[in-house]
PDB file of C-alpha atoms and ligand atoms in Angstrom:
ATOM      1  CA  MET A   1      45.762 -17.052  58.728  1.00  0.00           C
ATOM      2  CA  GLN A   2      49.487 -17.108  58.695  1.00  0.00           C
ATOM      3  CA  THR A   3      51.357 -15.119  61.530  1.00  0.00           C
ATOM      4  CA  SER A   4      54.800 -14.469  61.046  1.00  0.00           C
ATOM      5  CA  PRO A   5      57.906 -15.066  62.958  1.00  0.00           C
ATOM      6  CA  SER A   6      58.235 -12.373  65.517  1.00  0.00           C
ATOM      7  CA  VAL A   7      60.691 -10.047  64.038  1.00  0.00           C
ATOM      8  CA  GLU A   8      61.915  -9.028  68.002  1.00  0.00           C
ATOM      9  CA  THR A   9      63.706 -12.072  68.032  1.00  0.00           C
ATOM     10  CA  ARG A  10      66.971 -11.874  65.031  1.00  0.00           C
ATOM     11  CA  PRO A  11      69.413 -10.948  64.318  1.00  0.00           C
ATOM     12  CA  PHE A  12      69.774  -7.193  62.991  1.00  0.00           C
ATOM     13  CA  ARG A  13      71.622  -8.005  60.041  1.00  0.00           C
ATOM     14  CA  GLU A  14      69.748 -10.821  59.118  1.00  0.00           C
ATOM     15  CA  LEU A  15      66.364  -9.367  59.476  1.00  0.00           C
ATOM     16  CA  CYS A  16      67.856  -6.500  57.366  1.00  0.00           C
ATOM     17  CA  ALA A  17      69.219  -8.857  54.459  1.00  0.00           C
ATOM     18  CA  ASP A  18      65.494 -10.397  53.684  1.00  0.00           C
ATOM     19  CA  HIS A  19      63.864  -7.285  53.647  1.00  0.00           C
ATOM     20  CA  GLY A  20      66.257  -5.411  51.108  1.00  0.00           C
ATOM     21  CA  LEU A  21      67.387  -3.070  53.189  1.00  0.00           C
ATOM     22  CA  THR A  22      71.721  -2.884  53.682  1.00  0.00           C
ATOM     23  CA  ALA A  23      72.563  -2.853  57.853  1.00  0.00           C
ATOM     24  CA  THR A  24      74.552   0.426  59.539  1.00  0.00           C
ATOM     25  CA  HIS A  25      75.080   1.161  62.569  1.00  0.00           C
ATOM     26  CA  GLN A  26      72.746   3.534  62.529  1.00  0.00           C
ATOM     27  CA  ARG A  27      70.294   1.897  61.739  1.00  0.00           C
ATOM     28  CA  GLN A  28      71.163  -1.452  63.873  1.00  0.00           C
ATOM     29  CA  VAL A  29      70.976   1.414  66.951  1.00  0.00           C
ATOM     30  CA  LEU A  30      67.883   2.714  66.230  1.00  0.00           C
ATOM     31  CA  TYR A  31      66.046  -0.775  65.803  1.00  0.00           C
ATOM     32  CA  GLU A  32      67.276  -1.838  69.189  1.00  0.00           C
ATOM     33  CA  ILE A  33      66.347   1.755  70.649  1.00  0.00           C
ATOM     34  CA  MET A  34      63.006   1.469  69.323  1.00  0.00           C
ATOM     35  CA  GLN A  35      62.168  -2.421  70.415  1.00  0.00           C
ATOM     36  CA  ARG A  36      62.958  -1.685  73.281  1.00  0.00           C
ATOM     37  CA  MET A  37      60.290   1.151  73.854  1.00  0.00           C
ATOM     38  CA  PRO A  38      57.004   0.278  74.483  1.00  0.00           C
ATOM     39  CA  GLY A  39      53.274   0.788  72.864  1.00  0.00           C
ATOM     40  CA  HIS A  40      54.286   2.866  70.000  1.00  0.00           C
ATOM     41  CA  PRO A  41      56.659   4.969  70.014  1.00  0.00           C
ATOM     42  CA  SER A  42      56.853   8.558  67.998  1.00  0.00           C
ATOM     43  CA  PRO A  43      59.778   9.613  65.227  1.00  0.00           C
ATOM     44  CA  GLU A  44      60.501  12.634  67.982  1.00  0.00           C
ATOM     45  CA  GLU A  45      60.359   9.715  71.137  1.00  0.00           C
ATOM     46  CA  VAL A  46      62.368   7.765  69.054  1.00  0.00           C
ATOM     47  CA  TYR A  47      65.178  10.539  68.289  1.00  0.00           C
ATOM     48  CA  ALA A  48      65.216  12.091  72.068  1.00  0.00           C
ATOM     49  CA  ARG A  49      66.862   8.114  72.580  1.00  0.00           C
ATOM     50  CA  VAL A  50      68.763   7.272  69.976  1.00  0.00           C
ATOM     51  CA  LYS A  51      70.587  11.337  70.709  1.00  0.00           C
ATOM     52  CA  LYS A  52      72.190   9.545  73.641  1.00  0.00           C
ATOM     53  CA  ARG A  53      73.216   7.483  71.077  1.00  0.00           C
ATOM     54  CA  ILE A  54      74.226   8.846  68.016  1.00  0.00           C
ATOM     55  CA  PRO A  55      75.081  12.168  69.554  1.00  0.00           C
ATOM     56  CA  ALA A  56      75.209  13.857  66.022  1.00  0.00           C
ATOM     57  CA  ILE A  57      71.890  12.481  64.910  1.00  0.00           C
ATOM     58  CA  SER A  58      69.403  13.936  63.223  1.00  0.00           C
ATOM     59  CA  LEU A  59      65.843  14.368  63.568  1.00  0.00           C
ATOM     60  CA  ALA A  60      65.470  13.867  59.619  1.00  0.00           C
ATOM     61  CA  THR A  61      67.991  11.090  59.785  1.00  0.00           C
ATOM     62  CA  VAL A  62      65.396   9.257  62.010  1.00  0.00           C
ATOM     63  CA  TYR A  63      62.552   9.975  60.148  1.00  0.00           C
ATOM     64  CA  LYS A  64      63.720   8.582  57.082  1.00  0.00           C
ATOM     65  CA  ASN A  65      64.738   5.828  59.150  1.00  0.00           C
ATOM     66  CA  ILE A  66      61.402   4.491  60.096  1.00  0.00           C
ATOM     67  CA  HIS A  67      60.214   6.023  56.603  1.00  0.00           C
ATOM     68  CA  LEU A  68      62.633   3.170  55.573  1.00  0.00           C
ATOM     69  CA  PHE A  69      61.767   0.434  57.615  1.00  0.00           C
ATOM     70  CA  VAL A  70      57.687   0.866  57.216  1.00  0.00           C
ATOM     71  CA  GLU A  71      59.338   0.591  53.384  1.00  0.00           C
ATOM     72  CA  LYS A  72      60.697  -1.646  53.121  1.00  0.00           C
ATOM     73  CA  GLY A  73      58.463  -3.640  55.938  1.00  0.00           C
ATOM     74  CA  VAL A  74      60.933  -3.947  58.681  1.00  0.00           C
ATOM     75  CA  LEU A  75      58.224  -1.860  60.751  1.00  0.00           C
ATOM     76  CA  LYS A  76      54.444  -1.886  60.121  1.00  0.00           C
ATOM     77  CA  GLU A  77      52.903   1.217  60.757  1.00  0.00           C
ATOM     78  CA  VAL A  78      49.952   2.007  62.661  1.00  0.00           C
ATOM     79  CA  SER A  79      47.357   3.433  61.227  1.00  0.00           C
ATOM     80  CA  MET A  80      48.139   7.535  59.622  1.00  0.00           C
ATOM     81  CA  HIS A  81      44.592   9.316  60.531  1.00  0.00           C
ATOM     82  CA  HIS A  82      45.717   9.636  64.124  1.00  0.00           C
ATOM     83  CA  GLY A  83      47.907  13.063  63.267  1.00  0.00           C
ATOM     84  CA  SER A  84      51.427  11.460  63.423  1.00  0.00           C
ATOM     85  CA  LEU A  85      53.665   8.749  62.073  1.00  0.00           C
ATOM     86  CA  ARG A  86      53.532   5.523  64.915  1.00  0.00           C
ATOM     87  CA  VAL A  87      55.179   2.414  64.141  1.00  0.00           C
ATOM     88  CA  GLU A  88      54.720  -0.851  65.399  1.00  0.00           C
ATOM     89  CA  LEU A  89      57.189  -3.991  67.349  1.00  0.00           C
ATOM     90  CA  ASN A  90      54.458  -5.768  68.036  1.00  0.00           C
ATOM     91  CA  SER A  91      54.206  -8.881  64.742  1.00  0.00           C
ATOM     92  CA  HIS A  92      50.865 -10.593  65.952  1.00  0.00           C
ATOM     93  CA  LEU A  93      47.708 -10.042  65.603  1.00  0.00           C
ATOM     94  CA  HIS A  94      45.941  -7.447  67.872  1.00  0.00           C
ATOM     95  CA  HIS A  95      44.411  -4.269  67.349  1.00  0.00           C
ATOM     96  CA  HIS A  96      44.721  -0.133  68.910  1.00  0.00           C
ATOM     97  CA  MET A  97      43.188   1.759  71.303  1.00  0.00           C
ATOM     98  CA  VAL A  98      43.327   5.331  70.846  1.00  0.00           C
ATOM     99  CA  CYS A  99      42.995   7.852  72.910  1.00  0.00           C
ATOM    100  CA  SER A 100      41.605  10.990  71.435  1.00  0.00           C
ATOM    101  CA  ARG A 101      42.846  13.726  73.903  1.00  0.00           C
ATOM    102  CA  CYS A 102      46.581  12.317  74.531  1.00  0.00           C
ATOM    103  CA  LYS A 103      47.122  10.255  71.105  1.00  0.00           C
ATOM    104  CA  ALA A 104      48.415   7.462  72.919  1.00  0.00           C
ATOM    105  CA  ILE A 105      48.176   4.360  71.083  1.00  0.00           C
ATOM    106  CA  THR A 106      47.571   1.253  73.414  1.00  0.00           C
ATOM    107  CA  ASP A 107      47.588  -2.529  71.967  1.00  0.00           C
ATOM    108  CA  ILE A 108      44.147  -4.858  73.107  1.00  0.00           C
ATOM    109  CA  GLU A 109      44.648  -8.453  72.521  1.00  0.00           C
ATOM    110  CA  GLU A 110      41.768  -9.700  69.486  1.00  0.00           C
ATOM    111  CA  LYS A 111      40.256 -11.435  72.557  1.00  0.00           C
ATOM    112  CA  ASP A 112      39.856  -8.525  75.293  1.00  0.00           C
ATOM    113  CA  LEU A 113      37.878  -7.112  72.283  1.00  0.00           C
ATOM    114  CA  GLY A 114      35.128  -9.355  72.210  1.00  0.00           C
ATOM    115  CA  VAL A 115      33.817 -11.463  69.549  1.00  0.00           C
ATOM    116  CA  LEU A 116      34.296 -10.290  65.850  1.00  0.00           C
ATOM    117  CA  PRO A 117      32.402 -12.176  62.930  1.00  0.00           C
ATOM    118  CA  THR A 118      34.393 -14.390  61.172  1.00  0.00           C
ATOM    119  CA  PRO A 119      36.305 -13.635  57.840  1.00  0.00           C
ATOM    120  CA  GLY A 120      34.368 -13.966  54.733  1.00  0.00           C
ATOM    121  CA  ARG A 121      33.411 -12.334  52.365  1.00  0.00           C
ATOM    122  CA  LEU A 122      31.467  -8.986  52.323  1.00  0.00           C
ATOM    123  CA  LEU A 123      28.962  -6.575  50.348  1.00  0.00           C
ATOM    124  CA  GLY A 124      30.194  -6.823  46.277  1.00  0.00           C
ATOM    125  CA  GLY A 125      32.504 -10.023  46.948  1.00  0.00           C
ATOM    126  CA  PHE A 126      35.402  -8.239  49.098  1.00  0.00           C
ATOM    127  CA  GLN A 127      37.266 -11.070  50.418  1.00  0.00           C
ATOM    128  CA  VAL A 128      38.295 -10.104  54.071  1.00  0.00           C
ATOM    129  CA  GLU A 129      41.599 -10.725  55.617  1.00  0.00           C
ATOM    130  CA  ARG A 130      41.979  -9.234  58.878  1.00  0.00           C
ATOM    131  CA  TYR A 131      40.329  -6.666  60.462  1.00  0.00           C
ATOM    132  CA  ALA A 132      42.578  -4.122  62.478  1.00  0.00           C
ATOM    133  CA  ILE A 133      40.016  -1.600  64.773  1.00  0.00           C
ATOM    134  CA  ASP A 134      41.121   1.315  66.430  1.00  0.00           C
ATOM    135  CA  VAL A 135      38.815   2.021  69.355  1.00  0.00           C
ATOM    136  CA  ILE A 136      38.993   5.642  69.788  1.00  0.00           C
ATOM    137  CA  GLY A 137      37.664   7.309  73.490  1.00  0.00           C
ATOM    138  CA  ILE A 138      39.292   8.864  76.517  1.00  0.00           C
ATOM    139  CA  CYS A 139      42.347   6.867  78.062  1.00  0.00           C
ATOM    140  CA  ALA A 140      42.561   6.727  81.944  1.00  0.00           C
ATOM    141  CA  ALA A 141      45.017   8.949  82.196  1.00  0.00           C
ATOM    142  CA  CYS A 142      43.216  11.555  80.312  1.00  0.00           C
ATOM    143  CA  GLN A 143      39.548  11.088  82.583  1.00  0.00           C
ATOM    144  CA  LYS A 144      41.537  11.459  85.607  1.00  0.00           C
ATOM    145  CA  ALA A 145      42.986  14.891  84.605  1.00  0.00           C
ATOM    146  CA  LYS A 146      39.644  16.035  83.286  1.00  0.00           C
ATOM    147  CA  HIS A 147      38.625  16.128  86.894  1.00  0.00           C
ATOM    148  CA  SER A 148      41.330  16.842  88.975  1.00  0.00           C
TER     149      SER A 148
HETATM  150 ZN1   ZN B 201      44.834  10.164  76.768  1.00  0.00          ZN
HETATM  151 ZN1   ZN B 202      50.047  -1.664  67.930  1.00  0.00          ZN
END
């Protein structure tokens, strides 16, 4: 398995050039802000922060650029089936714990998840490249909220 170099350490212009994307000031601000946000920010959360630096920006523009980042491979999209677009800045292999109540998505390292079967061939000759596991449950904060 190949590990790609961490995107975070590379200059934005270089990153854009590599992915065939024009590096605009707006995109750079957007990317820098997302880098500083922990976890898997939603476009609305990103918008709230970007607005402070670029007051004229609209939520639609933020959406459009995040989609473009995903489309060009600058960012990775976290699985779609949790209702809202969430993107990934953590470029090393990991899995996710998803809270079914507040939809918080937290990274979990492979070693913390336990031993997984070695990638090989599955039914029908399907060749496994990697696993991306969603552990669905209730996060600690939501458990506390329920009992108080
Ligand atoms: Zn929760
Ligand atoms: Zn993640």
